[in-house]
Amino acid sequence: MKPGNGTDLRRITILGSTGSIGTNTLDVVAQLGGRDAFEIAALTGNGNVALLAEQARATGAKLAVTADDAQYDNLKAALAGTGIEVAAGRSGLIEAAERDAGWVMAAIVGTAGLAPTLAAAKRGADIALANKECLVSAGDLFVRAVAAGGGRLIPVDSEHSAIFQSLEDTQRHAVERIVLTASGGPFRTWSREQMAGVTADVARAHPNWSMGLKISIGSASMFNKALEMIEAKHLFGIEPDQIEVIVHPQSIIHSMVGYNDGSVIAQLGCPDMRTAIGYALTYPIRTKLNVDRLDFAKLARLDFEAPDEVRFPALRLARTAMQRGGLQGAVMNAAEEIAFQAFIASRIGFLDMAEIAEAVMERMTDIPPALSMDDVFAADGEARARAAEVIAGKEKAA
Ligand code: NAD
Ligand code: MG
């Protein structure tokens, strides 16, 4: 089902098909014709091989890959007799990315998604980008890799999809600012004292969106918004001071673009990732989707409030990372991934996550700008090691 051509089968790959974005992508694929319209070159997951195998069977995927080497035999057994190829580990992920699919959904969580997404970009696939960490860590290097490959970079993050949809190509010169909306998460009205003692189970309960664990916790700490500020800078080639964040608790306006004639263009919809995923899948043509429609009379009001960078220091860290430039985004992101893992393991408190990211950023201000992806991976690795040190130091002191 190529845009403008109702007959050809489109070949696609979903990296991270077992996650929240991955399962929503498969839902959209099913809505838009399933096996009659799409051929699935590859699906990838991690520990959940039962779901991965089920998805591969249901879609007739050519290749199924688990990132977890130890799960290879289980996946192989689950797909025995189907003719579906099986692979595992980092090399398996790269193989999935390199399979001949014209459109690749990048929906692995965290920096683990960078290498496979790059592999798909380099061979010229269109990249539907959910994995914002690619842009936060590798920044312009990633954007250039996609451009060099010849594919398109289509944002899937709801805010960035909204901006992409609101950006008029002929009016780029007139863009004054972009306004990222943020729900404010479950702790929008909480004091720092209240947030200090929360567990991962409390923090993951998002008021509007149903998402994976990492991004749910990141919404509660607003670290997700911090990543999105940096993501926007690289995606849209704008200056840090052109990026505003506004808290909008209903999550109906997904983000906006402000122009130099005073106009603001916004994209609205119910909080459902399938709209952004569908837009990326059939871009530049919109296609009918079975998602809820907005009922403005029921909605009655849309609220806005300024974000609080004291209670949510992640926003301040994003500004610092953008001002410093270079590999500070990679450092911030990697340190926070380690801090997030320590938080969900109950080793540190909720507020410690931003503190650890900031401590690691302060220790790594002097690294030179990245000339290659190897520099990105090196900074990522060093930031992880330093974050682990800070966490161990905190535990010792406690
Ligand atoms: P998730 O945790 O639900 O799913 C992550 C996927 O990555 C799963 O398929 C999992 O098996 C796989 N995975 C996990 N660890 C891996 C590893 N080490 N190597 C390879 N694969 C691994 O996450 P999600 O919420 O779907 O988010 C995926 C990406 O999309 C993230 O970058 C997130 O920030 C972004 N995103 C998500 C949403 C959302 O609504 N969930 C919205 C916007 C952006
Ligand atoms: Mg988002």
CSV table of C-alpha atoms and ligand atoms in Angstrom, one decimal:
chain,number,residue,atom,x,y,z
A,1,MET,CA,0.0,0.0,0.0
A,2,LYS,CA,2.4,2.7,-1.1
A,3,PRO,CA,1.1,6.2,-0.8
A,4,GLY,CA,-0.6,7.1,-4.1
A,5,ASN,CA,-0.5,3.5,-5.3
A,6,GLY,CA,-3.2,1.3,-3.8
A,7,THR,CA,-1.7,-2.1,-4.8
A,8,ASP,CA,2.0,-2.7,-3.8
A,9,LEU,CA,2.8,-4.5,-0.7
A,10,ARG,CA,4.9,-2.3,1.6
A,11,ARG,CA,7.8,-3.9,3.3
A,12,ILE,CA,8.4,-2.7,6.9
A,13,THR,CA,10.4,-3.6,10.0
A,14,ILE,CA,9.5,-2.8,13.6
A,15,LEU,CA,12.4,-2.5,16.0
A,16,GLY,CA,11.0,-3.0,19.5
A,17,SER,CA,7.7,-4.6,18.4
A,18,THR,CA,6.8,-6.0,21.8
A,19,GLY,CA,6.8,-2.6,23.6
A,20,SER,CA,4.1,0.0,23.9
A,21,ILE,CA,4.9,1.8,20.6
A,22,GLY,CA,5.6,-1.6,18.9
A,23,THR,CA,2.3,-3.1,19.8
A,24,ASN,CA,0.5,0.1,18.8
A,25,THR,CA,2.4,0.0,15.5
A,26,LEU,CA,1.1,-3.5,14.8
A,27,ASP,CA,-2.4,-2.3,15.7
A,28,VAL,CA,-2.1,0.5,13.1
A,29,VAL,CA,-0.7,-2.0,10.5
A,30,ALA,CA,-3.6,-4.3,11.2
A,31,GLN,CA,-6.1,-1.4,10.8
A,32,LEU,CA,-4.5,-0.4,7.5
A,33,GLY,CA,-4.8,-3.8,5.9
A,34,GLY,CA,-2.4,-6.1,7.8
A,35,ARG,CA,-0.9,-8.8,5.6
A,36,ASP,CA,-2.8,-7.7,2.5
A,37,ALA,CA,-1.0,-4.3,2.6
A,38,PHE,CA,2.2,-4.9,4.5
A,39,GLU,CA,5.0,-7.4,4.5
A,40,ILE,CA,6.9,-7.5,7.7
A,41,ALA,CA,10.7,-8.0,7.1
A,42,ALA,CA,11.6,-8.2,10.7
A,43,LEU,CA,10.3,-7.8,14.3
A,44,THR,CA,12.5,-7.4,17.3
A,45,GLY,CA,12.0,-7.7,21.1
A,46,ASN,CA,13.9,-8.4,24.2
A,47,GLY,CA,12.9,-10.8,27.0
A,48,ASN,CA,9.3,-11.3,26.0
A,49,VAL,CA,9.8,-14.0,23.4
A,50,ALA,CA,6.3,-15.5,23.8
A,51,LEU,CA,4.8,-12.2,22.6
A,52,LEU,CA,7.4,-11.7,19.9
A,53,ALA,CA,6.7,-15.2,18.5
A,54,GLU,CA,3.0,-14.6,18.6
A,55,GLN,CA,3.5,-11.3,16.7
A,56,ALA,CA,5.8,-13.0,14.1
A,57,ARG,CA,3.3,-15.8,13.5
A,58,ALA,CA,0.3,-13.4,13.3
A,59,THR,CA,2.0,-11.1,10.8
A,60,GLY,CA,4.0,-13.7,8.8
A,61,ALA,CA,7.2,-11.8,9.6
A,62,LYS,CA,10.3,-13.0,7.8
A,63,LEU,CA,12.6,-12.6,10.7
A,64,ALA,CA,12.2,-12.4,14.5
A,65,VAL,CA,15.0,-11.2,16.7
A,66,THR,CA,15.4,-11.2,20.5
A,67,ALA,CA,18.0,-8.8,21.8
A,68,ASP,CA,18.6,-11.3,24.6
A,69,ASP,CA,21.1,-14.0,23.5
A,70,ALA,CA,19.9,-16.3,26.3
A,71,GLN,CA,16.4,-16.3,24.8
A,72,TYR,CA,17.5,-17.5,21.3
A,73,ASP,CA,16.6,-21.2,22.0
A,74,ASN,CA,13.2,-20.3,23.4
A,75,LEU,CA,12.4,-18.1,20.4
A,76,LYS,CA,13.6,-20.8,18.0
A,77,ALA,CA,11.4,-23.4,19.7
A,78,ALA,CA,8.4,-21.0,19.7
A,79,LEU,CA,8.7,-20.5,16.0
A,80,ALA,CA,9.7,-24.1,15.0
A,81,GLY,CA,8.0,-25.2,11.8
A,82,THR,CA,6.9,-21.7,10.8
A,83,GLY,CA,9.7,-20.9,8.4
A,84,ILE,CA,10.3,-17.7,10.3
A,85,GLU,CA,14.0,-17.0,10.6
A,86,VAL,CA,15.3,-16.4,14.1
A,87,ALA,CA,18.3,-14.4,15.4
A,88,ALA,CA,19.5,-12.9,18.7
A,89,GLY,CA,21.7,-10.4,20.4
A,90,ARG,CA,23.2,-7.1,19.1
A,91,SER,CA,24.2,-8.7,15.8
A,92,GLY,CA,20.7,-10.0,15.4
A,93,LEU,CA,19.3,-6.5,15.9
A,94,ILE,CA,21.6,-5.1,13.2
A,95,GLU,CA,20.6,-7.9,10.9
A,96,ALA,CA,16.9,-7.0,11.4
A,97,ALA,CA,17.7,-3.4,10.7
A,98,GLU,CA,19.6,-4.2,7.6
A,99,ARG,CA,16.8,-6.3,6.1
A,100,ASP,CA,15.3,-4.8,3.0
A,101,ALA,CA,12.4,-2.8,4.4
A,102,GLY,CA,11.6,0.7,3.1
A,103,TRP,CA,10.1,1.9,6.4
A,104,VAL,CA,11.5,1.1,9.9
A,105,MET,CA,9.8,1.9,13.2
A,106,ALA,CA,12.6,2.7,15.7
A,107,ALA,CA,10.8,1.8,19.0
A,108,ILE,CA,13.5,0.2,21.1
A,109,VAL,CA,13.8,1.9,24.4
A,110,GLY,CA,17.0,3.7,25.4
A,111,THR,CA,20.5,4.0,23.8
A,112,ALA,CA,20.2,0.3,22.9
A,113,GLY,CA,18.2,1.5,19.9
A,114,LEU,CA,20.9,3.7,18.5
A,115,ALA,CA,23.1,1.1,16.6
A,116,PRO,CA,20.2,-0.7,15.0
A,117,THR,CA,18.4,2.5,14.0
A,118,LEU,CA,21.6,3.8,12.5
A,119,ALA,CA,22.1,0.6,10.5
A,120,ALA,CA,18.6,1.1,9.0
A,121,ALA,CA,19.3,4.8,8.3
A,122,LYS,CA,22.5,4.1,6.6
A,123,ARG,CA,20.9,1.8,4.0
A,124,GLY,CA,18.4,4.5,3.2
A,125,ALA,CA,15.2,3.3,5.0
A,126,ASP,CA,12.6,5.9,6.1
A,127,ILE,CA,13.0,6.1,9.8
A,128,ALA,CA,9.8,6.5,11.9
A,129,LEU,CA,11.5,7.7,15.1
A,130,ALA,CA,10.0,6.9,18.5
A,131,ASN,CA,13.5,6.3,20.0
A,132,LYS,CA,14.3,9.9,21.0
A,133,GLU,CA,17.5,8.7,22.6
A,134,CYS,CA,19.0,8.4,19.1
A,135,LEU,CA,18.8,12.2,18.7
A,136,VAL,CA,19.6,13.1,22.3
A,137,SER,CA,22.8,11.0,22.2
A,138,ALA,CA,24.0,11.4,18.7
A,139,GLY,CA,22.3,14.6,17.7
A,140,ASP,CA,23.3,16.0,14.3
A,141,LEU,CA,25.5,13.0,13.6
A,142,PHE,CA,22.3,10.9,13.6
A,143,VAL,CA,20.4,13.4,11.5
A,144,ARG,CA,23.3,13.5,9.0
A,145,ALA,CA,23.4,9.7,8.9
A,146,VAL,CA,19.8,9.5,7.9
A,147,ALA,CA,20.2,12.2,5.3
A,148,ALA,CA,23.3,10.5,3.8
A,149,GLY,CA,21.4,7.3,3.6
A,150,GLY,CA,18.7,9.1,1.6
A,151,GLY,CA,15.7,8.1,3.8
A,152,ARG,CA,13.3,10.4,5.6
A,153,LEU,CA,13.2,11.0,9.3
A,154,ILE,CA,9.6,11.1,10.4
A,155,PRO,CA,9.0,11.8,14.1
A,156,VAL,CA,6.7,9.5,16.1
A,157,ASP,CA,7.0,11.2,19.5
A,158,SER,CA,3.6,12.8,19.8
A,159,GLU,CA,5.0,16.3,20.4
A,160,HIS,CA,7.4,16.1,17.5
A,161,SER,CA,4.8,14.6,15.2
A,162,ALA,CA,2.5,17.6,16.2
A,163,ILE,CA,5.3,20.0,15.3
A,164,PHE,CA,6.1,18.2,12.1
A,165,GLN,CA,2.4,18.4,11.2
A,166,SER,CA,2.3,22.1,12.1
A,167,LEU,CA,5.5,23.2,10.3
A,168,GLU,CA,4.7,24.6,6.9
A,169,ASP,CA,7.6,23.8,4.6
A,170,THR,CA,7.5,27.1,2.8
A,171,GLN,CA,7.4,29.1,6.0
A,172,ARG,CA,10.5,27.7,7.8
A,173,HIS,CA,12.0,31.2,7.7
A,174,ALA,CA,9.1,32.5,9.7
A,175,VAL,CA,9.3,30.1,12.6
A,176,GLU,CA,9.8,32.0,15.8
A,177,ARG,CA,9.4,29.2,18.4
A,178,ILE,CA,8.1,25.8,19.0
A,179,VAL,CA,6.0,25.1,22.1
A,180,LEU,CA,6.3,21.6,23.5
A,181,THR,CA,3.3,20.6,25.7
A,182,ALA,CA,3.8,18.5,28.8
A,183,SER,CA,1.1,16.8,30.8
A,184,GLY,CA,3.1,17.5,34.0
A,185,GLY,CA,2.8,13.8,34.9
A,186,PRO,CA,1.3,12.4,38.1
A,187,PHE,CA,3.3,14.7,40.3
A,188,ARG,CA,2.4,18.0,38.6
A,189,THR,CA,1.1,19.5,41.8
A,190,TRP,CA,3.3,17.7,44.3
A,191,SER,CA,6.0,19.3,46.4
A,192,ARG,CA,9.6,17.9,46.3
A,193,GLU,CA,9.1,16.6,49.8
A,194,GLN,CA,6.1,14.5,48.6
A,195,MET,CA,8.0,13.3,45.5
A,196,ALA,CA,11.1,12.3,47.6
A,197,GLY,CA,9.5,9.1,48.9
A,198,VAL,CA,7.6,7.7,45.9
A,199,THR,CA,8.2,4.2,44.5
A,200,ALA,CA,8.4,3.2,40.8
A,201,ASP,CA,4.8,1.8,41.0
A,202,VAL,CA,3.4,5.2,42.0
A,203,ALA,CA,5.6,7.1,39.6
A,204,ARG,CA,4.7,5.0,36.5
A,205,ALA,CA,0.9,5.8,36.8
A,206,HIS,CA,0.6,8.4,34.0
A,207,PRO,CA,-2.7,10.4,34.1
A,208,ASN,CA,-3.3,10.5,30.3
A,209,TRP,CA,-1.0,8.2,28.3
A,210,SER,CA,-0.4,4.5,28.5
A,211,MET,CA,3.3,3.9,27.8
A,212,GLY,CA,6.4,1.8,28.6
A,213,LEU,CA,8.0,1.9,32.0
A,214,LYS,CA,11.0,4.1,31.2
A,215,ILE,CA,9.0,6.9,29.5
A,216,SER,CA,6.3,6.8,32.2
A,217,ILE,CA,8.8,7.4,34.9
A,218,GLY,CA,10.4,10.0,32.7
A,219,SER,CA,7.0,11.8,32.4
A,220,ALA,CA,6.7,11.9,36.2
A,221,SER,CA,10.2,13.4,36.6
A,222,MET,CA,9.8,15.5,33.4
A,223,PHE,CA,13.1,13.9,32.2
A,224,ASN,CA,11.1,12.8,29.2
A,225,LYS,CA,10.4,16.4,28.4
A,226,ALA,CA,14.1,17.2,28.8
A,227,LEU,CA,14.9,14.6,26.2
A,228,GLU,CA,12.2,16.0,24.0
A,229,MET,CA,13.6,19.5,24.1
A,230,ILE,CA,16.9,18.2,22.8
A,231,GLU,CA,15.1,15.9,20.3
A,232,ALA,CA,13.3,19.0,18.9
A,233,LYS,CA,16.5,21.0,18.6
A,234,HIS,CA,18.0,18.4,16.3
A,235,LEU,CA,14.9,17.3,14.4
A,236,PHE,CA,13.9,20.9,13.5
A,237,GLY,CA,17.3,22.6,13.4
A,238,ILE,CA,16.2,25.3,15.8
A,239,GLU,CA,18.0,27.2,18.6
A,240,PRO,CA,17.6,26.2,22.2
A,241,ASP,CA,16.0,29.6,23.1
A,242,GLN,CA,13.3,29.0,20.5
A,243,ILE,CA,12.1,25.9,22.4
A,244,GLU,CA,9.4,26.5,25.1
A,245,VAL,CA,7.7,24.0,27.4
A,246,ILE,CA,4.2,24.6,28.6
A,247,VAL,CA,2.4,22.3,31.0
A,248,HIS,CA,-1.0,21.3,29.6
A,249,PRO,CA,-2.6,18.7,31.9
A,250,GLN,CA,-5.2,17.4,29.4
A,251,SER,CA,-2.6,16.3,26.7
A,252,ILE,CA,-5.0,17.4,23.9
A,253,ILE,CA,-2.7,19.9,22.2
A,254,HIS,CA,0.2,17.8,21.3
A,255,SER,CA,2.5,20.7,20.5
A,256,MET,CA,2.6,24.0,18.5
A,257,VAL,CA,4.6,26.1,16.2
A,258,GLY,CA,4.7,29.9,16.6
A,259,TYR,CA,5.3,32.1,13.5
A,260,ASN,CA,6.6,35.6,13.2
A,261,ASP,CA,3.2,37.1,12.3
A,262,GLY,CA,1.9,36.0,15.7
A,263,SER,CA,0.1,32.9,14.5
A,264,VAL,CA,0.4,29.7,16.4
A,265,ILE,CA,-0.4,26.4,14.7
A,266,ALA,CA,-1.2,23.4,16.9
A,267,GLN,CA,-2.0,19.8,16.3
A,268,LEU,CA,-4.7,18.3,18.6
A,269,GLY,CA,-6.1,14.9,19.2
A,270,CYS,CA,-7.0,12.4,21.9
A,271,PRO,CA,-3.9,11.1,23.7
A,272,ASP,CA,-3.4,8.0,21.5
A,273,MET,CA,0.0,7.2,19.9
A,274,ARG,CA,-1.6,5.5,17.0
A,275,THR,CA,-2.4,8.8,15.4
A,276,ALA,CA,1.3,9.8,15.3
A,277,ILE,CA,2.3,6.2,14.3
A,278,GLY,CA,-0.3,6.2,11.5
A,279,TYR,CA,0.8,9.6,10.3
A,280,ALA,CA,4.4,8.4,10.1
A,281,LEU,CA,3.4,5.1,8.3
A,282,THR,CA,1.4,6.7,5.5
A,283,TYR,CA,3.2,10.1,5.4
A,284,PRO,CA,2.6,12.4,3.5
A,285,ILE,CA,-1.0,11.0,3.1
A,286,ARG,CA,-3.3,10.8,6.1
A,287,THR,CA,-5.3,7.6,6.4
A,288,LYS,CA,-8.5,6.8,8.3
A,289,LEU,CA,-7.8,5.4,11.8
A,290,ASN,CA,-10.0,3.9,14.3
A,291,VAL,CA,-9.1,6.1,17.3
A,292,ASP,CA,-11.3,8.2,19.5
A,293,ARG,CA,-12.4,11.6,18.1
A,294,LEU,CA,-12.2,14.8,20.2
A,295,ASP,CA,-15.5,16.0,21.6
A,296,PHE,CA,-14.9,19.6,22.3
A,297,ALA,CA,-18.2,20.2,24.2
A,298,LYS,CA,-17.2,17.4,26.6
A,299,LEU,CA,-13.7,18.6,26.9
A,300,ALA,CA,-15.0,22.1,27.8
A,301,ARG,CA,-11.6,23.6,28.7
A,302,LEU,CA,-7.8,23.4,28.0
A,303,ASP,CA,-5.5,24.5,30.8
A,304,PHE,CA,-1.9,25.7,30.7
A,305,GLU,CA,0.7,26.5,33.4
A,306,ALA,CA,4.3,27.4,33.4
A,307,PRO,CA,6.7,24.5,34.1
A,308,ASP,CA,8.5,24.5,37.5
A,309,GLU,CA,12.2,23.9,37.0
A,310,VAL,CA,12.8,23.8,40.7
A,311,ARG,CA,10.5,20.9,41.3
A,312,PHE,CA,11.4,19.4,37.9
A,313,PRO,CA,15.2,20.1,37.5
A,314,ALA,CA,15.4,17.8,34.4
A,315,LEU,CA,14.2,20.8,32.3
A,316,ARG,CA,17.0,22.9,33.5
A,317,LEU,CA,19.5,20.1,32.8
A,318,ALA,CA,18.2,19.9,29.2
A,319,ARG,CA,18.9,23.7,28.8
A,320,THR,CA,22.4,23.2,30.2
A,321,ALA,CA,23.0,20.2,27.9
A,322,MET,CA,21.9,22.3,24.8
A,323,GLN,CA,24.0,25.3,25.8
A,324,ARG,CA,27.1,23.2,26.3
A,325,GLY,CA,26.4,21.2,23.1
A,326,GLY,CA,28.7,18.5,22.0
A,327,LEU,CA,28.2,15.2,23.9
A,328,GLN,CA,26.4,16.6,26.9
A,329,GLY,CA,23.1,15.2,25.6
A,330,ALA,CA,24.7,11.7,25.4
A,331,VAL,CA,26.1,12.1,28.9
A,332,MET,CA,22.8,13.3,30.4
A,333,ASN,CA,20.8,10.5,28.7
A,334,ALA,CA,23.2,7.7,29.6
A,335,ALA,CA,23.5,8.9,33.3
A,336,GLU,CA,19.8,9.1,33.6
A,337,GLU,CA,19.3,5.6,32.1
A,338,ILE,CA,21.5,4.2,34.8
A,339,ALA,CA,19.8,6.3,37.5
A,340,PHE,CA,16.4,5.1,36.2
A,341,GLN,CA,17.5,1.5,36.6
A,342,ALA,CA,18.7,2.2,40.1
A,343,PHE,CA,15.4,3.9,40.9
A,344,ILE,CA,13.2,1.0,39.7
A,345,ALA,CA,15.4,-1.4,41.7
A,346,SER,CA,14.7,0.8,44.8
A,347,ARG,CA,18.4,1.6,45.2
A,348,ILE,CA,17.9,5.4,45.0
A,349,GLY,CA,15.0,7.8,45.5
A,350,PHE,CA,12.9,9.5,42.8
A,351,LEU,CA,14.7,12.9,43.2
A,352,ASP,CA,18.1,11.3,43.1
A,353,MET,CA,17.7,10.6,39.3
A,354,ALA,CA,18.1,14.2,38.3
A,355,GLU,CA,20.8,14.8,40.9
A,356,ILE,CA,22.8,11.9,39.5
A,357,ALA,CA,22.4,13.0,35.9
A,358,GLU,CA,23.6,16.5,36.9
A,359,ALA,CA,26.6,15.2,38.9
A,360,VAL,CA,27.7,13.2,35.9
A,361,MET,CA,27.2,16.1,33.5
A,362,GLU,CA,29.3,18.3,35.7
A,363,ARG,CA,32.1,15.7,35.7
A,364,MET,CA,32.1,15.4,32.0
A,365,THR,CA,32.1,19.0,30.7
A,366,ASP,CA,35.4,18.8,29.0
A,367,ILE,CA,34.8,16.1,26.5
A,368,PRO,CA,35.4,17.2,22.9
A,369,PRO,CA,32.5,17.3,20.4
A,370,ALA,CA,31.8,14.0,18.6
A,371,LEU,CA,33.4,13.4,15.3
A,372,SER,CA,32.0,9.9,14.9
A,373,MET,CA,29.6,7.5,16.4
A,374,ASP,CA,32.5,5.9,18.2
A,375,ASP,CA,32.8,9.1,20.2
A,376,VAL,CA,29.1,9.0,21.1
A,377,PHE,CA,29.4,5.4,22.3
A,378,ALA,CA,32.5,6.2,24.3
A,379,ALA,CA,30.8,9.2,26.0
A,380,ASP,CA,27.8,7.0,26.7
A,381,GLY,CA,29.9,4.3,28.2
A,382,GLU,CA,31.9,6.7,30.4
A,383,ALA,CA,28.7,8.4,31.6
A,384,ARG,CA,27.2,5.1,32.6
A,385,ALA,CA,30.3,4.1,34.5
A,386,ARG,CA,30.4,7.5,36.3
A,387,ALA,CA,26.7,7.3,37.1
A,388,ALA,CA,27.2,3.8,38.6
A,389,GLU,CA,30.0,5.3,40.8
A,390,VAL,CA,27.8,8.1,42.0
A,391,ILE,CA,25.1,5.7,42.9
A,392,ALA,CA,27.5,3.4,44.7
A,393,GLY,CA,28.8,6.4,46.6
A,394,LYS,CA,25.3,7.4,47.6
A,395,GLU,CA,24.5,3.9,48.8
A,396,LYS,CA,27.7,3.8,50.9
A,397,ALA,CA,26.9,7.1,52.5
A,398,ALA,CA,23.3,6.0,53.3
B,1,NAD,P1,8.7,-0.3,26.0
B,1,NAD,O1,9.5,-0.5,27.2
B,1,NAD,O2,7.2,-0.5,26.1
B,1,NAD,O3,9.2,-1.2,24.8
B,1,NAD,C1,10.6,-1.2,24.4
B,1,NAD,C2,10.9,-2.1,23.4
B,1,NAD,O4,12.3,-2.2,23.3
B,1,NAD,C3,10.4,-3.6,23.6
B,1,NAD,O5,10.1,-4.2,22.4
B,1,NAD,C4,11.6,-4.2,24.3
B,1,NAD,O6,11.6,-5.6,24.1
B,1,NAD,C5,12.8,-3.6,23.5
B,1,NAD,N1,14.0,-3.5,24.3
B,1,NAD,C6,14.1,-3.3,25.6
B,1,NAD,N2,15.4,-3.3,26.0
B,1,NAD,C7,16.1,-3.6,24.9
B,1,NAD,C8,17.5,-3.8,24.6
B,1,NAD,N3,18.4,-3.7,25.5
B,1,NAD,N4,17.9,-4.1,23.3
B,1,NAD,C9,16.9,-4.2,22.3
B,1,NAD,N5,15.6,-4.1,22.5
B,1,NAD,C10,15.2,-3.8,23.8
B,1,NAD,O7,9.0,1.2,25.5
B,1,NAD,P2,8.0,2.2,24.7
B,1,NAD,O8,7.3,3.0,25.7
B,1,NAD,O9,7.4,1.5,23.6
B,1,NAD,O10,9.1,3.2,24.2
B,1,NAD,C11,10.0,2.9,23.1
B,1,NAD,C12,10.6,4.2,22.6
B,1,NAD,O11,9.6,5.1,22.1
B,1,NAD,C13,11.3,5.0,23.7
B,1,NAD,O12,12.5,5.6,23.2
B,1,NAD,C14,10.3,6.0,24.2
B,1,NAD,O13,10.9,7.2,24.7
B,1,NAD,C15,9.7,6.3,22.8
B,1,NAD,N6,8.3,6.8,23.0
B,1,NAD,C16,7.3,6.1,23.5
B,1,NAD,C17,6.0,6.6,23.7
B,1,NAD,C18,4.9,5.7,24.2
B,1,NAD,O14,3.8,6.1,24.2
B,1,NAD,N7,5.2,4.5,24.8
B,1,NAD,C19,5.7,7.9,23.2
B,1,NAD,C20,6.7,8.6,22.6
B,1,NAD,C21,8.0,8.1,22.5
B,2,MG,MG,6.4,12.6,23.8
